[in-house]
Amino acid sequence: MIPRVLTVAGSDSGGGAGIQADLKTMLALGVHGMSVITAVTAQNSLGVQGAWELPVEAVRAQYRSVVDDIGVQAVKTGMLASAELVEAVAELISGTDASAVVDPVGVSKHGDPLLAASALDSVRTKLLPAATVATPNLDEVAQLTGVRVESEDDLRRAAAAVLEYGPRWVLIKGGHLPGEAVDLLTDGRDEYRYRAPRHDNRHTHGTGCTLASAVASGLAKGQSVPEAVTAAKEYVTGAIAAGFALGAGIGPVDHGWRFRD
Ligand code: PXL
C-alpha cells in the first residue's frame, strides 16, 4: 500500500505554503497526502490579509475521519493558531501510532502571526513532547527557548534547549545565518550537519512547510530520521533553486522542480 501522510496545518490561498505546499510536496515524493485544516488564511505573495481558525471540533472530526479509516504512517503539523488547537492536536498525535513531524510555526514569511503568543507554552509542554522530529527555524528557537543563535557554534546549545521539551529529534534550521546555510539534526547523542549552497533567489515562500512535509514523507516510507532529513534537504534545495516570481511580492518554491525538463 502507498505510504500515507497527514498534514495538520493552515490553508495558504496563494498555494505556496501551508496545506497547499504540504500536499504538493507529498505528491512529488510519492506518498498519499491528506489534510486536517486548522485555519484558513487569505494570503498572497505580499502577505496575510486575514486568518480564521476552525473550531476545535472541526479539527478533531477531520483527524478522526482520516486516521480511523485510512490510517497514517506520518503526521506533520504546521500552523495551529491557538492554545486550544495546539492542545487538541498534541493529544490527537500522542494517541496515534505514527511518526510526528512538528514544525512549530510562529509567523509567516512576511512576519504575520500564525500562532497566538498565549499558545507558546502549550507548544513547549504539550506539542513538542509528542514530536518524533521538531523543525524550528532560528526565530522559533528564540521564541520557544530564549536561545539566540548568531553563528554555527550556537546551534548545539539551541538544539539542547529544544530537546529539553521532549521531542525525540530536533532539526535546527540555520538557513537565516550569515554565510553558508547549515542545519543541525540531533537526538542529543548523534549529530548530523546539513550544508547547502545559498541560492540567490528571494522566491522562497513555503520553504519550512515543504521541508517538514518532505521529512514526514520519508518517515512514512520507512526511512530513518537522518535519511529522511537528507532526502528532504535535497528536495527543498532543488525547490528553492527553482522558486519563481508570482504576484508582486515573494513567490513560492517550486514543488514540481523534479518534473520539469
Ligand atoms: O511557513 C509557515 C506557514 C505555515 N502555514 C501557513 C502559512 C505559512 C507561511 O506563510 O501561510 C498557512
Short mmCIF file of C-alpha atoms in Angstrom, two decimals, residues 33-227:
data_model
loop_
_atom_site.label_atom_id
_atom_site.label_comp_id
_atom_site.label_asym_id
_atom_site.label_seq_id
_atom_site.Cartn_x
_atom_site.Cartn_y
_atom_site.Cartn_z
CA GLY A 33 -1.21 13.23 1.15
CA MET A 34 -4.19 14.03 3.38
CA SER A 35 -5.11 17.18 5.30
CA VAL A 36 -6.69 18.40 8.51
CA ILE A 37 -7.25 22.13 8.07
CA THR A 38 -6.79 24.14 11.28
CA ALA A 39 -7.18 27.66 9.88
CA VAL A 40 -7.84 29.45 6.63
CA THR A 41 -5.66 32.38 5.60
CA ALA A 42 -6.39 34.94 2.91
CA GLN A 43 -2.87 35.24 1.58
CA ASN A 44 -0.84 36.14 -1.49
CA SER A 45 2.73 37.00 -2.43
CA LEU A 46 2.50 40.24 -0.40
CA GLY A 47 1.42 38.79 2.94
CA VAL A 48 -1.51 37.54 5.00
CA GLN A 49 -4.63 39.69 4.64
CA GLY A 50 -6.80 37.65 7.02
CA ALA A 51 -6.85 34.45 9.10
CA TRP A 52 -9.71 32.43 10.60
CA GLU A 53 -9.20 29.38 12.79
CA LEU A 54 -11.56 26.43 12.68
CA PRO A 55 -13.47 25.24 15.74
CA VAL A 56 -11.62 22.56 17.69
CA GLU A 57 -14.46 20.05 16.97
CA ALA A 58 -13.91 20.53 13.22
CA VAL A 59 -10.21 19.78 13.62
CA ARG A 60 -10.86 16.71 15.78
CA ALA A 61 -13.51 15.40 13.36
CA GLN A 62 -11.25 15.74 10.30
CA TYR A 63 -8.43 13.97 12.13
CA ARG A 64 -10.57 11.04 13.32
CA SER A 65 -12.17 10.62 9.87
CA VAL A 66 -8.78 10.18 8.25
CA VAL A 67 -6.84 8.29 10.90
CA ASP A 68 -9.57 5.84 11.89
CA ASP A 69 -10.42 4.74 8.34
CA ILE A 70 -7.45 5.40 6.06
CA GLY A 71 -4.62 5.29 8.60
CA VAL A 72 -1.35 7.23 8.53
CA GLN A 73 2.35 6.41 8.82
CA ALA A 74 3.38 10.01 9.48
CA VAL A 75 1.71 13.24 10.60
CA LYS A 76 3.11 16.74 10.01
CA THR A 77 1.87 19.75 11.98
CA GLY A 78 2.16 23.38 10.85
CA MET A 79 0.07 26.47 11.68
CA LEU A 80 -2.05 25.73 14.75
CA ALA A 81 -3.13 29.30 15.58
CA SER A 82 -4.32 28.99 19.21
CA ALA A 83 -3.55 27.25 22.50
CA GLU A 84 -6.80 25.32 22.25
CA LEU A 85 -5.88 23.91 18.82
CA VAL A 86 -2.28 23.19 19.86
CA GLU A 87 -3.50 21.19 22.85
CA ALA A 88 -6.13 19.28 20.86
CA VAL A 89 -3.63 18.39 18.12
CA ALA A 90 -0.98 17.37 20.66
CA GLU A 91 -3.47 15.00 22.26
CA LEU A 92 -4.52 13.57 18.87
CA ILE A 93 -0.98 12.88 17.67
CA SER A 94 0.08 11.49 21.07
CA GLY A 95 -2.67 8.87 20.67
CA THR A 96 -1.68 7.89 17.10
CA ASP A 97 0.88 5.23 16.26
CA ALA A 98 2.71 7.24 13.56
CA SER A 99 5.80 9.42 13.28
CA ALA A 100 5.11 13.10 14.02
CA VAL A 101 7.00 15.99 12.44
CA VAL A 102 6.24 19.21 14.34
CA ASP A 103 7.01 22.45 12.53
CA PRO A 104 6.43 24.97 15.35
CA VAL A 105 5.20 27.73 13.04
CA GLY A 106 5.16 31.15 14.70
CA VAL A 107 4.98 33.80 11.96
CA SER A 108 4.67 33.82 8.17
CA LYS A 109 7.44 34.76 5.74
CA HIS A 110 6.12 38.33 5.88
CA GLY A 111 6.04 38.41 9.69
CA ASP A 112 2.30 37.91 10.08
CA PRO A 113 1.45 35.99 13.28
CA LEU A 114 0.22 32.41 12.69
CA LEU A 115 0.30 31.40 16.36
CA ALA A 116 -1.09 33.33 19.35
CA ALA A 117 1.53 34.33 21.93
CA SER A 118 -0.71 32.64 24.52
CA ALA A 119 -0.16 29.29 22.73
CA LEU A 120 3.63 29.18 23.18
CA ASP A 121 3.51 27.37 26.47
CA SER A 122 1.24 24.67 25.02
CA VAL A 123 3.69 24.21 22.15
CA ARG A 124 6.54 23.77 24.65
CA THR A 125 4.83 21.45 27.10
CA LYS A 126 2.24 19.54 25.02
CA LEU A 127 3.20 19.57 21.33
CA LEU A 128 7.00 19.25 21.41
CA PRO A 129 6.91 16.18 23.71
CA ALA A 130 4.73 14.41 21.09
CA ALA A 131 7.20 15.04 18.23
CA THR A 132 9.42 12.48 16.57
CA VAL A 133 11.19 15.45 14.96
CA ALA A 134 10.71 19.18 15.65
CA THR A 135 11.86 21.57 12.90
CA PRO A 136 12.19 25.11 14.33
CA ASN A 137 13.89 27.94 12.49
CA LEU A 138 16.09 30.35 14.44
CA ASP A 139 13.25 32.77 15.25
CA GLU A 140 11.15 29.90 16.57
CA VAL A 141 14.09 28.63 18.65
CA ALA A 142 14.44 32.10 20.21
CA GLN A 143 10.70 32.36 20.84
CA LEU A 144 10.44 28.88 22.40
CA THR A 145 13.70 28.66 24.37
CA GLY A 146 15.21 32.16 24.61
CA VAL A 147 18.40 30.89 22.93
CA ARG A 148 19.62 33.30 20.24
CA VAL A 149 21.70 31.68 17.53
CA GLU A 150 24.19 34.03 15.92
CA SER A 151 26.67 31.57 14.44
CA GLU A 152 27.04 27.87 13.76
CA ASP A 153 28.70 27.49 17.17
CA ASP A 154 25.37 28.27 18.87
CA LEU A 155 23.39 25.52 17.07
CA ARG A 156 24.25 22.77 19.55
CA ARG A 157 23.08 24.87 22.52
CA ALA A 158 19.84 25.69 20.67
CA ALA A 159 19.23 22.00 19.94
CA ALA A 160 19.81 21.04 23.58
CA ALA A 161 17.31 23.69 24.71
CA VAL A 162 14.61 22.38 22.36
CA LEU A 163 15.32 18.73 23.27
CA GLU A 164 14.65 19.65 26.92
CA TYR A 165 10.96 19.85 25.97
CA GLY A 166 10.95 16.23 24.88
CA PRO A 167 10.95 15.78 21.08
CA ARG A 168 12.91 12.66 20.05
CA TRP A 169 14.92 14.63 17.46
CA VAL A 170 15.34 18.30 16.63
CA LEU A 171 16.34 19.80 13.31
CA ILE A 172 17.51 23.38 13.89
CA LYS A 173 17.23 25.23 10.58
CA GLY A 174 20.12 27.65 10.29
CA GLY A 175 19.08 28.98 6.88
CA HIS A 176 18.96 32.55 8.18
CA LEU A 177 22.57 32.50 9.44
CA PRO A 178 25.02 34.69 7.53
CA GLY A 179 27.20 32.79 5.06
CA GLU A 180 26.66 29.11 4.36
CA ALA A 181 23.25 27.65 5.28
CA VAL A 182 23.70 24.89 7.86
CA ASP A 183 21.08 22.83 9.69
CA LEU A 184 21.78 20.68 12.76
CA LEU A 185 19.89 17.42 13.39
CA THR A 186 20.38 15.69 16.73
CA ASP A 187 18.69 13.42 19.22
CA GLY A 188 21.13 14.55 21.91
CA ARG A 189 23.51 11.70 21.12
CA ASP A 190 24.05 11.52 17.36
CA GLU A 191 24.61 14.73 15.42
CA TYR A 192 24.29 15.45 11.70
CA ARG A 193 25.03 18.73 9.93
CA TYR A 194 23.44 19.51 6.57
CA ARG A 195 25.11 22.16 4.45
CA ALA A 196 23.51 23.64 1.38
CA PRO A 197 24.62 26.32 -1.05
CA ARG A 198 22.76 29.61 -0.64
CA HIS A 199 20.73 30.37 -3.76
CA ASP A 200 20.38 33.98 -4.82
CA ASN A 201 16.60 33.69 -5.08
CA ARG A 202 14.09 35.64 -3.00
CA HIS A 203 11.18 33.38 -4.05
CA THR A 204 11.30 31.11 -1.01
CA HIS A 205 7.70 31.19 0.27
CA GLY A 206 6.79 27.77 1.70
CA THR A 207 10.32 26.55 2.47
CA GLY A 208 9.62 25.46 6.06
CA CYS A 209 6.34 23.70 5.27
CA THR A 210 7.97 21.93 2.35
CA LEU A 211 10.93 20.69 4.40
CA ALA A 212 8.76 19.35 7.25
CA SER A 213 6.39 17.62 4.82
CA ALA A 214 9.30 16.08 2.97
CA VAL A 215 10.70 14.71 6.25
CA ALA A 216 7.26 13.26 7.10
CA SER A 217 7.06 11.68 3.63
CA GLY A 218 10.44 9.99 4.10
CA LEU A 219 9.48 8.68 7.54
CA ALA A 220 6.22 7.28 6.10
CA LYS A 221 8.30 5.44 3.50
CA GLY A 222 10.28 3.78 6.29
CA GLN A 223 13.40 5.94 6.19
CA SER A 224 15.27 6.70 9.43
CA VAL A 225 15.16 10.30 10.69
CA PRO A 226 18.67 11.16 9.37
CA GLU A 227 17.85 9.55 5.98
#
